[in-house]
PDB file of C-alpha atoms in Angstrom:
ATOM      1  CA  UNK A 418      -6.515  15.822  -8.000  1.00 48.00           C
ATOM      2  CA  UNK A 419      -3.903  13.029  -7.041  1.00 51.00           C
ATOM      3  CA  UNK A 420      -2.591  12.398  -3.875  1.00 48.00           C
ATOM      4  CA  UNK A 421       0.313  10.225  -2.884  1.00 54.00           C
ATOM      5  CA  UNK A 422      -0.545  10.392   1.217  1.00 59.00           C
ATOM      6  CA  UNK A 423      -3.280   8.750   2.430  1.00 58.00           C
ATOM      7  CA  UNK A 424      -3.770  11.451   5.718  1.00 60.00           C
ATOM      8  CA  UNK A 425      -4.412  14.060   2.921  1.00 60.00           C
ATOM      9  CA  UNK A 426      -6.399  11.674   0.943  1.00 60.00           C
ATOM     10  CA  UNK A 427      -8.529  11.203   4.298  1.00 62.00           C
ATOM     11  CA  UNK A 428      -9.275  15.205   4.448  1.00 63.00           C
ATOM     12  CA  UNK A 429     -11.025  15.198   0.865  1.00 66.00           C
ATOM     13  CA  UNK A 430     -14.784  13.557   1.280  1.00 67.00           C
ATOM     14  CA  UNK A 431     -14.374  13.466  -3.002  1.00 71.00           C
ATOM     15  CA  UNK A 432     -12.381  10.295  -1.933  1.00 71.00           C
ATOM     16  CA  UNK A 433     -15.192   8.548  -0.198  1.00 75.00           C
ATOM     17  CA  UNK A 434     -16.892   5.488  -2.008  1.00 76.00           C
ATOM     18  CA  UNK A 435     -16.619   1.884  -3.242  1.00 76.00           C
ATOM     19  CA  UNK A 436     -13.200   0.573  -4.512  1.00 76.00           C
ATOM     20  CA  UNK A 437     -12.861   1.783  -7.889  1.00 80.00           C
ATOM     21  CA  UNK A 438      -8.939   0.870  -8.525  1.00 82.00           C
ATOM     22  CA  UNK A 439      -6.102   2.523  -6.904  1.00 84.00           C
ATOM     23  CA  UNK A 440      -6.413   6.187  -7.509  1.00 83.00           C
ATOM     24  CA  UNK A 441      -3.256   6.575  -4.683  1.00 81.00           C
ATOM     25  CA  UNK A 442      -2.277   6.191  -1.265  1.00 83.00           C
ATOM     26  CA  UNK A 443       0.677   3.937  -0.637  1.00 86.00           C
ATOM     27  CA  UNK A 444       2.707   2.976  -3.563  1.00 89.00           C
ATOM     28  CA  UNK A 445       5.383   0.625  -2.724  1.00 93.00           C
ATOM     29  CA  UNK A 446       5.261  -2.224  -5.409  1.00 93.00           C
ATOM     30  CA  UNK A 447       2.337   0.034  -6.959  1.00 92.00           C
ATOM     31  CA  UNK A 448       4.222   3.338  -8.448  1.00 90.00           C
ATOM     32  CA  UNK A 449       7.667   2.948  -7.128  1.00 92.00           C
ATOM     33  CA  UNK A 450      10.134   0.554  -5.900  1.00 96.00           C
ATOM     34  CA  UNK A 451      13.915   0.313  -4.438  1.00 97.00           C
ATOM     35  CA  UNK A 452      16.856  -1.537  -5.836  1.00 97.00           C
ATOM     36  CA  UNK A 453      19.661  -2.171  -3.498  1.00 97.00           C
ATOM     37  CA  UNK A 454      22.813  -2.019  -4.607  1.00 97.00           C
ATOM     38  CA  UNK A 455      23.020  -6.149  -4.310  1.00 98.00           C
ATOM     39  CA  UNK A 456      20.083  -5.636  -7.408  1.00 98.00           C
ATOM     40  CA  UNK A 457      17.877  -6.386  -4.539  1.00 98.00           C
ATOM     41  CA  UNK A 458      14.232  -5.261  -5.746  1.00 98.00           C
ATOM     42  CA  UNK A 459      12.044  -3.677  -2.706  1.00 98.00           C
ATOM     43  CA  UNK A 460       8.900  -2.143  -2.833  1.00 96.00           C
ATOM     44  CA  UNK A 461       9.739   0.504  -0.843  1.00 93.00           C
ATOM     45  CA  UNK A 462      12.839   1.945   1.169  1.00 94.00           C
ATOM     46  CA  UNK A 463      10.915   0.986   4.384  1.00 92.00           C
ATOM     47  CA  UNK A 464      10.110  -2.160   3.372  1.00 93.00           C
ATOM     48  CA  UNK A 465      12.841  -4.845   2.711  1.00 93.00           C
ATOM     49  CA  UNK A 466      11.018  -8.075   1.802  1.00 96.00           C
ATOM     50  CA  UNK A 467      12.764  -8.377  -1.838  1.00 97.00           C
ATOM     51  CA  UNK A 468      10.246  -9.096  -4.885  1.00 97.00           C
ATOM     52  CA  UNK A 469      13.883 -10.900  -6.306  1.00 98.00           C
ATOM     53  CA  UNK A 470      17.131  -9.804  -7.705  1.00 98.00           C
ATOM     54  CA  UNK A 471      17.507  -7.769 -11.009  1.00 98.00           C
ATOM     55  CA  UNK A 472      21.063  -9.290 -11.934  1.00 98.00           C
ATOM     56  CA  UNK A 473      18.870 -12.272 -12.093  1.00 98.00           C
ATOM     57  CA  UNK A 474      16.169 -11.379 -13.493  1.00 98.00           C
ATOM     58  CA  UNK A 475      14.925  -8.447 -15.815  1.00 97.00           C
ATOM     59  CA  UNK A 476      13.330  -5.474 -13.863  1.00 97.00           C
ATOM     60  CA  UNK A 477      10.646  -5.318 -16.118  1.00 97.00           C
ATOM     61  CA  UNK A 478       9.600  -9.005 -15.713  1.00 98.00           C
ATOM     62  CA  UNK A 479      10.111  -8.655 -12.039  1.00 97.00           C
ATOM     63  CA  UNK A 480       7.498  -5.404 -12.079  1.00 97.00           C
ATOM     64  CA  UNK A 481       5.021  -7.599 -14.060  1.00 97.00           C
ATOM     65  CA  UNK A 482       5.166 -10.559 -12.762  1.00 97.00           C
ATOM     66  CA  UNK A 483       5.880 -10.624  -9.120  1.00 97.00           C
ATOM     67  CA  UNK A 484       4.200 -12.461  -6.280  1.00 97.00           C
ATOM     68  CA  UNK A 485       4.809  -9.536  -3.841  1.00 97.00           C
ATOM     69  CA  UNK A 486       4.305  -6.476  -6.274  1.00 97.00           C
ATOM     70  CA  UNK A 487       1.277  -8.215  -7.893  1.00 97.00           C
ATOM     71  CA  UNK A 488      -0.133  -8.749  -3.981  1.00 96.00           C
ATOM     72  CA  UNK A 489       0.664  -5.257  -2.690  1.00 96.00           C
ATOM     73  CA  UNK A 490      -1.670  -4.258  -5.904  1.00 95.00           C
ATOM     74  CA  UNK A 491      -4.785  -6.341  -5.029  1.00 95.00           C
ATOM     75  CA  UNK A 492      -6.148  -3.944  -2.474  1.00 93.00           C
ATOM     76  CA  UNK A 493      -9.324  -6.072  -2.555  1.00 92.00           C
ATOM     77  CA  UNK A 494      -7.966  -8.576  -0.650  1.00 95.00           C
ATOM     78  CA  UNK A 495      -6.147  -6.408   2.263  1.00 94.00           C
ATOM     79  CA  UNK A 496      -7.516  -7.693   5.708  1.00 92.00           C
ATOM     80  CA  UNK A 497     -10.455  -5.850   7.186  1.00 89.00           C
ATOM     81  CA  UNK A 498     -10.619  -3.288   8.193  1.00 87.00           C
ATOM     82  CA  UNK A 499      -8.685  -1.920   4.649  1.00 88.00           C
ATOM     83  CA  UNK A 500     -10.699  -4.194   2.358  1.00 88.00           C
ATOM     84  CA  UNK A 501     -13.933  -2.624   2.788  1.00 87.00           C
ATOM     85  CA  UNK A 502     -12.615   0.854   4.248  1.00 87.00           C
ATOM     86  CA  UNK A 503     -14.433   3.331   2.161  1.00 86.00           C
ATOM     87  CA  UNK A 504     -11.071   5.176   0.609  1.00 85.00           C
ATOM     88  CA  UNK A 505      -9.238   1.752   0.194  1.00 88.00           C
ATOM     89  CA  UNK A 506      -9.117   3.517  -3.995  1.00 88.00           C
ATOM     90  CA  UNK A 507      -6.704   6.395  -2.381  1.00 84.00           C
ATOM     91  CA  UNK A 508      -5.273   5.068   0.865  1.00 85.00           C
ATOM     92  CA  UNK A 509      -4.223   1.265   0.921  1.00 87.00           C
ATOM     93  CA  UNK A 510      -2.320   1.810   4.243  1.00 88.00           C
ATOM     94  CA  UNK A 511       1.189   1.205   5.059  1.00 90.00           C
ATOM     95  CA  UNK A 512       2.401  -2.014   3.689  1.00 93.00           C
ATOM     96  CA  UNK A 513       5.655  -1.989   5.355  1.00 94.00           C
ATOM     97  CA  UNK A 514       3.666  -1.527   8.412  1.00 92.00           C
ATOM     98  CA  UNK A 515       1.185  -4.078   7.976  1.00 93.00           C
ATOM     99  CA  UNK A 516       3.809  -7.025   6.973  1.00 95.00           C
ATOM    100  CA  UNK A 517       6.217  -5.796  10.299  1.00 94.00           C
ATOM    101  CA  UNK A 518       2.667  -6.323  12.342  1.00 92.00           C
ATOM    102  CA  UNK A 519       1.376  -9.398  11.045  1.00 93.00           C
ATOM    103  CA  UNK A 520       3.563 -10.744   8.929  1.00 95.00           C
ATOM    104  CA  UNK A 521       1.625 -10.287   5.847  1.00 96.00           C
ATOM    105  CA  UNK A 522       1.709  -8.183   3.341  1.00 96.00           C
ATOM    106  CA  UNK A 523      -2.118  -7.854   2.882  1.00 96.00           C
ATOM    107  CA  UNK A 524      -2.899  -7.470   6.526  1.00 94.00           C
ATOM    108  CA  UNK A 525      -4.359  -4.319   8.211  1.00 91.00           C
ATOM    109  CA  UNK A 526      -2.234  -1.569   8.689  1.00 91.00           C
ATOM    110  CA  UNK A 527      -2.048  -0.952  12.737  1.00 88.00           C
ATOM    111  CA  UNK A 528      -1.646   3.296  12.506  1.00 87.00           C
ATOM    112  CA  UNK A 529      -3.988   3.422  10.457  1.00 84.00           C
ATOM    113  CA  UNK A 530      -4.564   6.920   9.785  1.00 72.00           C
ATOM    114  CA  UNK A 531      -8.583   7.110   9.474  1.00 73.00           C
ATOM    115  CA  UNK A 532      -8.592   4.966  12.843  1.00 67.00           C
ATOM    116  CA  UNK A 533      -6.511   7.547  14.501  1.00 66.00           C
ATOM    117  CA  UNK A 534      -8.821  10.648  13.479  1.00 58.00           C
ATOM    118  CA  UNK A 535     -11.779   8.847  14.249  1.00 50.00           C
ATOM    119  CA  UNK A 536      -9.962   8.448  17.645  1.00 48.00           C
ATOM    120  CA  UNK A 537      -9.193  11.700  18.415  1.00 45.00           C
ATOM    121  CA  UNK A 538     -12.561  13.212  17.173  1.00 47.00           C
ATOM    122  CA  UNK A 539     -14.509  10.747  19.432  1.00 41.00           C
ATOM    123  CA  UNK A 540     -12.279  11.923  23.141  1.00 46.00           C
TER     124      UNK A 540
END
């Protein structure tokens, strides 16, 4: 079973284990993306860092071949604690989150989700 949120991801110990791809979790720049009406290309609707503009060039090539898609994709090399968090293959954390915090795209993400239920079971 696929899941596109990484909280329900989180509830399913079948998810638990070494990276093994993405398998789901966030997918801005990964399974979707936003055009603006400027041709704009986003990853997400949340996150406006543009990958470049499709009047300029092709969508497709854009997809393939961008610096910012290509980096939201190589989950290995989030910042700790996502790059060895044991459901980095379904979760990935928020992107849009991450880059607002740190100003990279590949940081951590600071609500993390498994941080916040480990945080509540432990009070």
């Amino acid at each position: 079973m696929h899941y596109s949120s990484p909280l329900i991801a989180l509830l399913d110990r079948r998810k638990r284990g070494e990276f093994k791809g993405i398998k789901g979790g966030c997918t801005a720049g990964v399974g979707a993306c936003v055009i603006s009406s400027s041709g704009e290309l986003y990853p997400c609707p949340f996150f406006r860092l543009s990958a470049g503009n499709v009047f300029d060039i092709p969508l497709k090539k854009l997809w393939l071949n961008s610096d910012l898609f290509n980096r939201l994709r190589d989950r290995e090399k989030f910042h700790e604690p996502c790059s060895s968090c044991e459901y980095l293959s379904h979760c990935g954390g928020c992107r849009s989150r991450a880059f607002r915090n740190s100003g990279n795209v590949q940081g951590k993400d600071p609500v993390c989700y498994r941080n916040q239920i480990c945080n509540i079971k432990s009070k």
